[in-house]
């Protein structure tokens, strides 16, 4: 199916490498403090086999003058609204850390509306029903910066640049609040397959907490454990891309 490359993506969506002939679309949700550009290399690597969309949250980069959204439910509602024109081919969802929770909530909304994602990849995040009492979003700036450094989620050069830090901290704090105050609302499990990805030394999620994603789907479930911490995926991009390509290839053989 050919898609129209001229259609507008809007403020919420980045389409770095349009793939009009692709029969599947990957939607990527960034981590707390992250932006759509985090997935630029993923888009480049998967195109033209998949048409990759990356979600750009308000309050960062070209949207830095917009107010941040501090709760997952509102973010999910907005994302689903913005994705509505892009459901002309099957959607696969990929989210890391806070983005994994958001991908799950988007999948719930899509399924409730009659659209089942091909797969939901939940990376670096415990299952929605597994709760920790976290309050980093209430910490002072120095403590928040220390937590960012602990997780290695921001380049060290950025952490050492006060001007850049002042620009990104409001978005980071807002995202931390969204992630830490999220509480799972009981409801039907997903029908979509779920693949949970986790680093074996991640301070934010244990392998057991990641394995609990299996409780949130009636479809196939797979758990993949990688060496590394919270941002293990940065060191395992080829393997993760092969995982996505493999599932796409399996679907294509039965289409």
Coordinates of N, CA and C in Angstrom, one line a residue:
X1 N 0.8 -1.2 0.0 CA 0.0 0.0 0.0 C 0.9 1.2 0.0
X2 N 0.6 2.2 -0.9 CA 1.4 3.4 -0.9 C 0.8 4.5 -0.1
X3 N 1.6 5.1 0.7 CA 1.1 6.2 1.6 C 1.5 7.5 1.0
X4 N 0.8 8.6 1.4 CA 1.1 9.9 0.8 C 2.2 10.6 1.7
X5 N 3.4 10.8 1.1 CA 4.5 11.4 1.8 C 4.2 12.9 2.1
X6 N 3.3 13.5 1.5 CA 3.1 14.9 1.6 C 2.2 15.2 2.8
X7 N 1.6 14.2 3.5 CA 0.7 14.5 4.6 C 1.5 15.1 5.8
X8 N 0.8 16.0 6.5 CA 1.5 16.7 7.6 C 1.6 15.7 8.8
X9 N 2.8 15.8 9.5 CA 2.9 15.0 10.7 C 2.5 15.7 11.9
X10 N 2.5 17.1 11.9 CA 2.1 17.9 13.1 C 3.2 17.9 14.1
X11 N 2.9 18.6 15.2 CA 3.9 18.8 16.3 C 4.3 17.6 17.0
X12 N 3.4 16.6 17.1 CA 3.6 15.4 17.9 C 4.4 14.3 17.2
X13 N 4.5 14.3 15.9 CA 5.1 13.2 15.2 C 6.3 13.6 14.3
X14 N 7.4 12.8 14.4 CA 8.5 13.0 13.5 C 8.6 11.8 12.6
X15 N 8.7 12.0 11.3 CA 8.9 11.0 10.3 C 10.1 11.2 9.6
X16 N 11.3 10.8 10.1 CA 12.6 11.2 9.6 C 12.9 10.6 8.2
X17 N 12.4 9.4 8.0 CA 12.7 8.7 6.7 C 11.5 8.0 6.2
X18 N 10.6 8.8 5.6 CA 9.3 8.3 5.1 C 9.5 7.0 4.2
X19 N 8.7 6.0 4.4 CA 8.8 4.8 3.7 C 7.4 4.5 3.2
X20 N 7.0 5.1 2.1 CA 5.6 5.0 1.6 C 5.2 3.6 1.1
X21 N 6.1 2.7 0.8 CA 5.8 1.4 0.4 C 5.7 0.4 1.5
X22 N 6.1 0.8 2.7 CA 6.1 -0.1 3.8 C 4.8 -0.6 4.2
X23 N 4.7 -1.9 4.6 CA 3.4 -2.5 5.0 C 3.2 -2.5 6.5
X24 N 4.1 -1.9 7.2 CA 4.0 -1.8 8.7 C 4.6 -0.5 9.1
X25 N 4.1 0.0 10.2 CA 4.6 1.3 10.8 C 5.0 1.1 12.2
X26 N 6.2 1.5 12.6 CA 6.7 1.5 14.0 C 6.6 2.9 14.6
X27 N 5.9 2.9 15.7 CA 5.7 4.1 16.5 C 6.6 4.1 17.7
X28 N 7.5 5.1 17.9 CA 8.5 5.0 19.0 C 8.2 6.1 20.0
X29 N 8.2 5.7 21.3 CA 7.9 6.6 22.4 C 9.2 6.8 23.3
X30 N 9.7 8.0 23.4 CA 10.9 8.3 24.1 C 10.8 8.1 25.6
X31 N 12.0 8.0 26.2 CA 12.1 7.9 27.7 C 11.8 9.3 28.3
X32 N 11.8 9.4 29.7 CA 11.7 10.6 30.4 C 12.8 11.5 30.1
X33 N 12.5 12.8 29.7 CA 13.5 13.7 29.3 C 14.0 13.6 27.8
X34 N 13.5 12.5 27.2 CA 13.9 12.2 25.8 C 13.1 12.9 24.8
X35 N 13.6 12.8 23.5 CA 12.9 13.5 22.4 C 12.8 12.5 21.2
X36 N 12.1 12.9 20.2 CA 11.9 12.1 19.0 C 13.2 11.7 18.4
X37 N 14.2 12.6 18.4 CA 15.5 12.4 17.7 C 16.3 11.2 18.3
X38 N 15.9 10.8 19.5 CA 16.6 9.6 20.0 C 16.4 8.4 19.1
X39 N 15.3 8.4 18.3 CA 15.0 7.3 17.4 C 15.4 7.5 16.0
X40 N 16.2 8.6 15.7 CA 16.6 8.9 14.3 C 17.3 7.8 13.7
X41 N 18.3 7.2 14.4 CA 19.1 6.1 13.8 C 18.2 4.8 13.6
X42 N 17.3 4.6 14.5 CA 16.3 3.5 14.3 C 15.5 3.7 13.0
X43 N 15.0 4.9 12.8 CA 14.3 5.2 11.6 C 15.1 4.9 10.4
X44 N 16.3 5.4 10.4 CA 17.2 5.2 9.3 C 17.5 3.8 9.0
X45 N 17.7 3.0 10.1 CA 18.1 1.6 9.9 C 16.9 0.7 9.4
X46 N 15.7 1.1 9.8 CA 14.5 0.2 9.5 C 13.8 0.6 8.1
X47 N 14.1 1.8 7.7 CA 13.5 2.3 6.4 C 14.3 1.6 5.3
X48 N 13.6 1.2 4.2 CA 12.2 1.3 3.9 C 11.3 0.2 4.3
X49 N 11.8 -0.8 5.0 CA 11.0 -2.0 5.4 C 9.9 -1.6 6.3
X50 N 10.1 -0.6 7.2 CA 9.1 -0.1 8.1 C 9.1 1.4 8.0
X51 N 7.9 2.0 8.1 CA 7.7 3.4 8.2 C 7.8 3.8 9.7
X52 N 8.8 4.5 10.1 CA 9.0 4.8 11.5 C 8.5 6.2 11.9
X53 N 7.7 6.3 12.9 CA 7.2 7.5 13.5 C 7.7 7.6 14.9
X54 N 8.3 8.8 15.3 CA 8.7 9.0 16.6 C 7.9 10.1 17.3
X55 N 7.4 9.9 18.5 CA 6.6 10.9 19.2 C 7.4 12.0 19.8
X56 N 7.0 13.2 19.6 CA 7.7 14.3 20.2 C 6.8 15.0 21.2
X57 N 7.2 14.8 22.5 CA 6.4 15.3 23.6 C 6.5 16.8 23.6
X58 N 5.6 17.6 24.1 CA 5.7 19.0 24.3 C 6.8 19.3 25.4
X59 N 7.3 20.5 25.3 CA 8.3 21.0 26.3 C 9.7 20.7 26.1
X60 N 10.1 20.3 24.8 CA 11.5 20.0 24.5 C 11.8 20.3 23.0
X61 N 13.0 20.6 22.8 CA 13.5 20.9 21.4 C 12.6 21.9 20.8
X62 N 12.1 21.6 19.6 CA 11.3 22.6 18.9 C 9.9 22.9 19.6
X63 N 9.6 22.1 20.6 CA 8.3 22.3 21.3 C 8.6 22.8 22.8
X64 N 9.8 23.4 23.0 CA 10.2 23.8 24.3 C 9.4 24.9 24.9
X65 N 8.7 25.7 24.1 CA 7.9 26.8 24.6 C 6.5 26.3 24.9
X66 N 6.2 25.1 24.7 CA 4.8 24.5 25.0 C 4.8 24.0 26.4
X67 N 3.7 24.0 27.1 CA 3.7 23.5 28.5 C 3.9 22.0 28.4
X68 N 4.6 21.4 29.4 CA 4.8 20.0 29.5 C 3.5 19.3 29.9
X69 N 3.3 18.0 29.7 CA 2.2 17.3 30.2 C 2.7 16.3 31.2
X70 N 2.1 16.4 32.4 CA 2.6 15.7 33.6 C 2.0 14.4 34.0
X71 N 1.2 13.9 33.1 CA 0.5 12.6 33.4 C 0.4 11.7 32.1
X72 N 0.6 10.4 32.4 CA 0.6 9.4 31.3 C -0.7 9.4 30.5
X73 N -1.8 9.4 31.3 CA -3.1 9.3 30.7 C -3.3 10.4 29.6
X74 N -3.0 11.6 29.9 CA -3.2 12.7 29.0 C -2.3 12.6 27.8
X75 N -1.0 12.2 28.1 CA -0.1 11.9 27.0 C -0.6 10.8 26.0
X76 N -1.2 9.8 26.6 CA -1.7 8.7 25.8 C -2.9 9.2 25.0
X77 N -3.8 9.9 25.6 CA -4.9 10.5 24.8 C -4.5 11.3 23.6
X78 N -3.5 12.2 23.9 CA -3.0 13.0 22.8 C -2.3 12.2 21.7
X79 N -1.5 11.2 22.1 CA -0.8 10.4 21.1 C -1.8 9.7 20.2
X80 N -2.8 9.1 20.8 CA -3.8 8.3 20.0 C -4.5 9.2 19.1
X81 N -4.8 10.4 19.5 CA -5.5 11.4 18.6 C -4.5 11.7 17.4
X82 N -3.3 12.0 17.7 CA -2.3 12.3 16.6 C -2.0 11.1 15.7
X83 N -2.1 9.9 16.2 CA -1.8 8.7 15.4 C -3.0 8.3 14.5
X84 N -4.2 8.9 14.8 CA -5.4 8.5 14.0 C -5.2 8.4 12.5
X85 N -4.5 9.4 11.9 CA -4.4 9.4 10.4 C -3.4 8.3 9.9
X86 N -2.6 7.7 10.9 CA -1.5 6.9 10.5 C -1.8 5.4 10.6
X87 N -3.1 5.1 10.8 CA -3.5 3.7 11.0 C -3.8 3.0 9.7
X88 N -3.4 3.5 8.6 CA -3.8 2.9 7.3 C -2.9 1.6 7.0
X89 N -1.8 1.4 7.8 CA -1.1 0.2 7.8 C -0.9 -0.3 9.2
X90 N -0.7 -1.6 9.5 CA -0.5 -2.0 10.9 C 0.5 -1.3 11.7
X91 N 0.2 -1.0 12.9 CA 1.1 -0.3 13.8 C 1.8 -1.2 14.8
X92 N 3.1 -1.0 15.0 CA 3.9 -1.7 16.1 C 4.3 -0.5 17.0
X93 N 4.3 -0.8 18.3 CA 4.6 0.3 19.3 C 5.9 -0.1 20.0
X94 N 6.8 0.8 20.1 CA 8.1 0.6 20.9 C 8.3 1.8 21.8
X95 N 8.4 1.5 23.1 CA 8.7 2.5 24.1 C 9.8 2.1 25.1
X96 N 10.6 3.1 25.4 CA 11.6 2.8 26.4 C 11.4 3.6 27.7
X97 N 11.5 3.0 28.8 CA 11.3 3.6 30.2 C 9.9 4.2 30.3
X98 N 9.8 5.5 30.5 CA 8.4 6.0 30.6 C 7.7 5.8 29.3
X99 N 8.4 5.8 28.2 CA 7.8 5.5 26.9 C 7.2 4.1 26.8
X100 N 7.7 3.1 27.5 CA 7.0 1.8 27.5 C 5.7 1.8 28.2
X101 N 5.6 2.5 29.3 CA 4.3 2.7 29.9 C 3.3 3.4 29.0
X102 N 3.8 4.5 28.4 CA 3.0 5.2 27.4 C 2.5 4.4 26.2
X103 N 3.4 3.6 25.7 CA 3.1 2.7 24.6 C 2.0 1.7 25.0
X104 N 2.1 1.2 26.2 CA 1.0 0.3 26.8 C -0.3 1.0 26.8
X105 N -0.4 2.2 27.3 CA -1.6 2.9 27.4 C -2.2 3.3 26.1
X106 N -1.3 3.6 25.1 CA -1.8 3.9 23.8 C -2.3 2.6 23.2
X107 N -1.7 1.5 23.4 CA -2.2 0.2 22.9 C -3.6 -0.1 23.5
X108 N -3.7 0.1 24.7 CA -5.1 -0.1 25.4 C -6.1 0.7 24.7
X109 N -5.8 2.0 24.4 CA -6.8 2.8 23.7 C -7.1 2.4 22.3
X110 N -6.0 2.0 21.6 CA -6.2 1.5 20.2 C -7.1 0.3 20.2
X111 N -6.8 -0.7 21.1 CA -7.5 -1.9 21.1 C -9.0 -1.6 21.4
X112 N -9.2 -0.7 22.4 CA -10.6 -0.4 22.7 C -11.4 0.2 21.6
X113 N -10.7 0.8 20.7 CA -11.3 1.4 19.5 C -11.3 0.5 18.3
X114 N -10.8 -0.7 18.5 CA -10.9 -1.7 17.4 C -9.7 -1.9 16.6
X115 N -8.5 -1.3 17.0 CA -7.3 -1.4 16.3 C -6.3 -2.1 17.1
X116 N -5.9 -3.3 16.8 CA -4.9 -4.1 17.6 C -3.5 -3.9 17.0
X117 N -2.5 -3.3 17.8 CA -1.2 -3.2 17.3 C -0.6 -4.6 17.0
X118 N 0.3 -4.6 16.0 CA 1.0 -5.8 15.7 C 1.8 -6.4 16.8
X119 N 2.4 -5.5 17.6 CA 3.3 -5.9 18.7 C 3.5 -4.6 19.6
X120 N 3.7 -4.8 20.9 CA 4.1 -3.8 21.8 C 5.5 -4.2 22.4
X121 N 6.5 -3.3 22.2 CA 7.8 -3.5 22.7 C 7.9 -2.6 24.0
X122 N 8.1 -3.2 25.1 CA 8.2 -2.5 26.4 C 9.7 -2.6 26.9
X123 N 10.4 -1.6 26.7 CA 11.9 -1.6 27.0 C 12.2 -0.8 28.3
X124 N 13.0 -1.4 29.2 CA 13.5 -0.7 30.3 C 12.4 -0.2 31.3
X125 N 11.3 -0.9 31.5 CA 10.3 -0.5 32.4 C 9.6 -1.7 33.0
X126 N 9.3 -1.6 34.2 CA 8.6 -2.7 34.9 C 7.1 -2.7 34.4
X127 N 6.4 -3.8 34.6 CA 5.1 -3.9 34.1 C 4.2 -2.9 34.8
X128 N 3.1 -2.5 34.1 CA 2.2 -1.5 34.7 C 1.7 -1.8 36.1
X129 N 1.5 -3.0 36.4 CA 0.9 -3.4 37.7 C 2.0 -3.5 38.8
X130 N 3.2 -3.3 38.4 CA 4.3 -3.4 39.4 C 4.7 -2.0 39.8
X131 N 4.4 -1.6 41.1 CA 4.5 -0.2 41.5 C 5.7 0.0 42.5
X132 N 6.5 1.0 42.3 CA 7.5 1.5 43.2 C 7.1 2.9 43.7
X133 N 7.4 3.2 45.0 CA 7.1 4.5 45.5 C 8.3 5.4 45.2
X134 N 8.2 6.2 44.2 CA 9.3 7.0 43.7 C 8.9 8.5 43.7
X135 N 9.8 9.3 44.2 CA 9.5 10.8 44.3 C 10.6 11.7 43.8
X136 N 11.4 11.2 42.8 CA 12.5 11.9 42.3 C 12.1 13.3 41.7
X137 N 10.8 13.3 41.2 CA 10.3 14.5 40.6 C 10.2 15.6 41.6
X138 N 10.2 15.3 42.9 CA 10.0 16.3 43.9 C 11.4 16.8 44.4
X139 N 12.5 16.2 44.0 CA 13.8 16.5 44.4 C 14.2 17.9 43.9
X140 N 15.3 18.4 44.5 CA 15.8 19.7 44.0 C 16.6 19.4 42.7
X141 N 17.1 20.5 42.0 CA 17.7 20.3 40.7 C 19.0 19.5 40.8
X142 N 19.8 19.7 41.8 CA 21.0 18.9 41.9 C 20.7 17.4 42.1
X143 N 19.7 17.1 42.9 CA 19.4 15.7 43.0 C 18.8 15.1 41.8
X144 N 18.0 15.9 41.0 CA 17.5 15.4 39.8 C 18.6 15.2 38.7
X145 N 19.5 16.1 38.7 CA 20.7 15.9 37.8 C 21.5 14.7 38.1
X146 N 21.6 14.4 39.4 CA 22.4 13.3 39.9 C 21.7 12.0 39.5
X147 N 20.3 12.0 39.5 CA 19.6 10.8 39.1 C 19.7 10.5 37.6
X148 N 19.7 11.6 36.8 CA 19.9 11.5 35.4 C 21.3 10.9 35.1
X149 N 22.3 11.4 35.8 CA 23.6 10.8 35.6 C 23.7 9.4 36.1
X150 N 23.0 9.0 37.1 CA 23.0 7.6 37.6 C 22.5 6.7 36.6
X151 N 21.5 7.1 35.8 CA 20.9 6.2 34.8 C 21.6 6.3 33.5
X152 N 22.6 7.3 33.3 CA 23.3 7.5 32.1 C 22.3 7.8 30.9
X153 N 21.3 8.5 31.2 CA 20.3 8.8 30.2 C 20.6 10.1 29.4
X154 N 21.6 10.9 29.9 CA 22.0 12.1 29.2 C 23.5 12.2 29.0
X155 N 23.9 12.6 27.8 CA 25.3 12.7 27.6 C 26.0 13.5 28.7
X156 N 27.2 13.1 29.1 CA 27.9 13.8 30.1 C 28.3 15.2 29.8
X157 N 28.4 15.5 28.5 CA 28.7 16.9 28.1 C 27.5 17.8 28.4
X158 N 26.3 17.2 28.3 CA 25.1 18.0 28.6 C 25.0 18.2 30.1
X159 N 25.3 17.2 30.9 CA 25.2 17.3 32.3 C 26.2 18.4 32.9
X160 N 27.3 18.6 32.1 CA 28.2 19.6 32.5 C 28.0 21.0 32.0
X161 N 26.9 21.2 31.2 CA 26.6 22.5 30.6 C 25.4 23.1 31.3
X162 N 25.6 24.1 32.2 CA 24.5 24.6 33.0 C 23.4 25.2 32.1
X163 N 23.7 25.8 31.0 CA 22.7 26.5 30.2 C 21.8 25.4 29.5
X164 N 22.4 24.3 29.0 CA 21.6 23.3 28.5 C 20.7 22.6 29.5
X165 N 21.3 22.4 30.7 CA 20.6 21.8 31.8 C 19.4 22.6 32.2
X166 N 19.5 23.9 32.2 CA 18.4 24.7 32.6 C 17.3 24.6 31.6
X167 N 17.6 24.3 30.3 CA 16.6 24.2 29.3 C 15.9 22.8 29.4
X168 N 16.6 21.8 29.7 CA 16.0 20.5 29.7 C 15.3 20.0 31.0
X169 N 15.8 20.6 32.1 CA 15.3 20.2 33.4 C 13.8 20.2 33.6
X170 N 13.1 21.3 33.1 CA 11.6 21.3 33.3 C 11.0 20.1 32.6
X171 N 11.4 19.7 31.4 CA 10.8 18.6 30.7 C 11.2 17.3 31.4
X172 N 12.4 17.2 31.9 CA 12.8 16.0 32.7 C 12.0 15.8 33.9
X173 N 11.8 16.9 34.7 CA 11.0 16.8 35.9 C 9.6 16.5 35.6
X174 N 9.0 17.1 34.6 CA 7.6 16.8 34.2 C 7.5 15.3 33.8
X175 N 8.4 14.8 33.0 CA 8.3 13.4 32.6 C 8.5 12.4 33.8
X176 N 9.4 12.8 34.7 CA 9.6 12.0 35.9 C 8.3 12.0 36.7
X177 N 7.6 13.1 36.8 CA 6.3 13.1 37.5 C 5.3 12.2 36.9
X178 N 5.2 12.3 35.5 CA 4.3 11.5 34.8 C 4.6 10.0 35.1
X179 N 5.8 9.6 35.0 CA 6.2 8.2 35.2 C 6.0 7.7 36.6
X180 N 6.4 8.6 37.6 CA 6.3 8.2 39.0 C 4.9 8.2 39.6
X181 N 4.0 9.0 39.1 CA 2.7 9.1 39.6 C 1.7 8.2 38.8
X182 N 2.1 7.6 37.8 CA 1.3 6.7 37.0 C 0.8 5.5 37.9
X183 N -0.4 5.2 37.8 CA -1.0 4.0 38.5 C -1.8 3.3 37.5
X184 N -1.6 2.0 37.4 CA -2.3 1.2 36.5 C -3.8 1.1 36.8
X185 N -4.7 1.3 35.8 CA -6.1 1.1 36.0 C -6.4 -0.3 35.6
X186 N -7.0 -1.1 36.5 CA -7.3 -2.5 36.0 C -8.3 -2.5 34.9
X187 N -8.0 -3.5 34.0 CA -8.9 -3.6 32.8 C -8.5 -4.8 32.0
X188 N -9.1 -5.0 30.9 CA -8.8 -6.2 30.0 C -7.3 -6.1 29.6
X189 N -6.7 -7.3 29.6 CA -5.3 -7.3 29.1 C -5.3 -7.0 27.6
X190 N -4.1 -6.7 27.1 CA -4.0 -6.5 25.6 C -4.2 -7.8 24.9
X191 N -4.6 -7.8 23.7 CA -4.6 -8.9 22.8 C -3.3 -9.0 22.0
X192 N -2.7 -7.8 21.9 CA -1.4 -7.7 21.1 C -0.3 -8.5 21.7
X193 N 0.6 -9.0 20.9 CA 1.8 -9.6 21.5 C 2.6 -8.5 22.2
X194 N 3.3 -8.9 23.3 CA 4.2 -8.0 24.1 C 5.6 -8.6 24.2
X195 N 6.6 -7.8 23.9 CA 8.0 -8.2 24.0 C 8.6 -7.2 25.1
X196 N 9.0 -7.8 26.2 CA 9.6 -7.0 27.2 C 11.2 -7.1 27.1
X197 N 11.8 -6.0 27.1 CA 13.3 -5.9 27.0 C 13.8 -5.3 28.3
X198 N 14.9 -5.8 28.8 CA 15.4 -5.3 30.1 C 16.9 -5.5 30.2
X199 N 17.6 -4.6 30.8 CA 19.0 -4.8 31.1 C 19.2 -5.5 32.4
X200 N 20.2 -6.4 32.5 CA 20.3 -7.2 33.7 C 20.9 -6.5 34.9
X201 N 21.3 -5.2 34.7 CA 21.8 -4.4 35.8 C 21.1 -3.1 35.9
X202 N 19.8 -3.1 35.5 CA 19.0 -1.8 35.5 C 18.5 -1.5 36.9
X203 N 18.9 -0.4 37.5 CA 18.4 -0.1 38.8 C 16.9 0.3 38.9
X204 N 16.3 0.5 37.7 CA 14.9 1.0 37.6 C 13.9 -0.2 37.5
X205 N 14.4 -1.3 37.1 CA 13.5 -2.5 36.8 C 14.3 -3.8 36.9
X206 N 13.8 -4.7 37.7 CA 14.4 -6.0 37.8 C 13.8 -6.9 36.7
X207 N 14.5 -8.0 36.4 CA 14.1 -9.0 35.4 C 12.7 -9.5 35.8
X208 N 12.4 -9.7 37.1 CA 11.1 -10.2 37.6 C 10.0 -9.1 37.3
X209 N 10.3 -7.9 37.5 CA 9.4 -6.8 37.2 C 9.1 -6.7 35.7
X210 N 10.1 -6.9 34.9 CA 9.9 -6.9 33.5 C 9.1 -8.1 33.0
X211 N 9.3 -9.3 33.7 CA 8.6 -10.5 33.3 C 7.1 -10.4 33.6
X212 N 6.7 -9.5 34.5 CA 5.3 -9.3 34.8 C 4.5 -8.7 33.7
X213 N 5.2 -8.2 32.6 CA 4.5 -7.7 31.5 C 3.6 -8.9 30.9
X214 N 4.0 -10.1 31.1 CA 3.2 -11.2 30.6 C 1.8 -11.2 31.1
X215 N 1.6 -10.6 32.3 CA 0.2 -10.6 32.9 C -0.7 -9.6 32.2
X216 N -0.1 -8.8 31.2 CA -0.9 -7.7 30.6 C -1.2 -8.0 29.1
X217 N -1.1 -9.2 28.7 CA -1.5 -9.6 27.4 C -2.0 -11.0 27.4
X218 N -3.0 -11.3 26.5 CA -3.5 -12.6 26.3 C -2.8 -13.2 25.0
X219 N -2.0 -12.3 24.4 CA -1.3 -12.7 23.2 C 0.1 -13.3 23.5
X220 N 0.9 -13.6 22.5 CA 2.3 -14.1 22.8 C 3.1 -13.1 23.6
X221 N 3.9 -13.7 24.5 CA 4.8 -12.9 25.3 C 6.2 -13.4 25.2
X222 N 7.2 -12.4 25.1 CA 8.6 -12.8 25.1 C 9.4 -11.8 26.0
X223 N 10.3 -12.3 26.7 CA 11.2 -11.5 27.6 C 12.6 -11.7 27.1
X224 N 13.2 -10.6 26.8 CA 14.6 -10.6 26.4 C 15.5 -9.8 27.4
X225 N 16.5 -10.4 27.9 CA 17.4 -9.8 28.9 C 18.7 -9.6 28.2
X226 N 19.2 -8.3 28.4 CA 20.5 -7.9 27.8 C 21.4 -7.5 28.9
X227 N 22.7 -7.6 28.6 CA 23.7 -7.1 29.6 C 23.6 -5.6 29.5
X228 N 23.7 -5.0 30.8 CA 23.7 -3.5 30.8 C 22.7 -2.9 31.8
X229 N 22.7 -1.6 31.9 CA 21.9 -0.9 32.8 C 20.6 -0.4 32.2
X230 N 20.2 0.8 32.7 CA 18.9 1.3 32.2 C 18.8 1.6 30.7
X231 N 20.0 2.1 30.2 CA 20.0 2.4 28.8 C 20.8 1.3 28.0
X232 N 20.6 0.0 28.4 CA 21.2 -1.1 27.7 C 21.0 -1.1 26.2
X233 N 19.9 -0.6 25.8 CA 19.6 -0.6 24.3 C 20.6 0.2 23.5
X234 N 21.2 1.2 24.1 CA 22.2 1.9 23.3 C 23.4 1.0 22.9
X235 N 23.7 0.0 23.7 CA 24.8 -0.9 23.4 C 24.3 -2.1 22.6
X236 N 23.0 -2.3 22.4 CA 22.5 -3.5 21.7 C 21.5 -3.1 20.6
X237 N 21.8 -2.0 19.9 CA 20.9 -1.6 18.8 C 20.8 -2.6 17.7
X238 N 21.9 -3.2 17.2 CA 21.7 -4.2 16.2 C 20.8 -5.4 16.5
X239 N 21.0 -5.9 17.8 CA 20.2 -7.1 18.2 C 18.7 -6.7 18.3
X240 N 18.5 -5.5 18.8 CA 17.1 -5.1 19.0 C 16.4 -4.8 17.6
X241 N 17.2 -4.2 16.7 CA 16.7 -4.0 15.3 C 16.4 -5.4 14.6
X242 N 17.3 -6.3 14.9 CA 17.1 -7.7 14.3 C 15.8 -8.3 14.9
X243 N 15.6 -8.1 16.1 CA 14.4 -8.6 16.8 C 13.1 -8.0 16.1
X244 N 13.1 -6.7 15.9 CA 12.0 -6.1 15.2 C 11.8 -6.6 13.8
X245 N 12.9 -6.6 13.1 CA 12.9 -7.1 11.7 C 12.4 -8.5 11.6
X246 N 12.8 -9.4 12.6 CA 12.4 -10.8 12.6 C 10.9 -10.9 12.7
X247 N 10.3 -10.2 13.6 CA 8.9 -10.2 13.8 C 8.2 -9.7 12.6
X248 N 8.7 -8.6 12.0 CA 8.1 -8.1 10.7 C 8.2 -9.2 9.6
X249 N 9.3 -9.8 9.5 CA 9.5 -10.9 8.5 C 8.5 -12.0 8.7
X250 N 8.3 -12.4 10.0 CA 7.4 -13.5 10.3 C 6.0 -13.1 9.9
X251 N 5.6 -11.9 10.1 CA 4.3 -11.4 9.8 C 4.1 -11.4 8.2
X252 N 5.2 -10.9 7.5 CA 5.1 -10.8 6.1 C 4.8 -12.1 5.4
X253 N 5.4 -13.2 6.0 CA 5.3 -14.5 5.3 C 3.9 -15.1 5.4
X254 N 3.0 -14.5 6.3 CA 1.7 -15.0 6.4 C 0.7 -14.0 5.9
X255 N 1.1 -12.9 5.4 CA 0.2 -11.8 5.0 C -0.4 -12.2 3.7

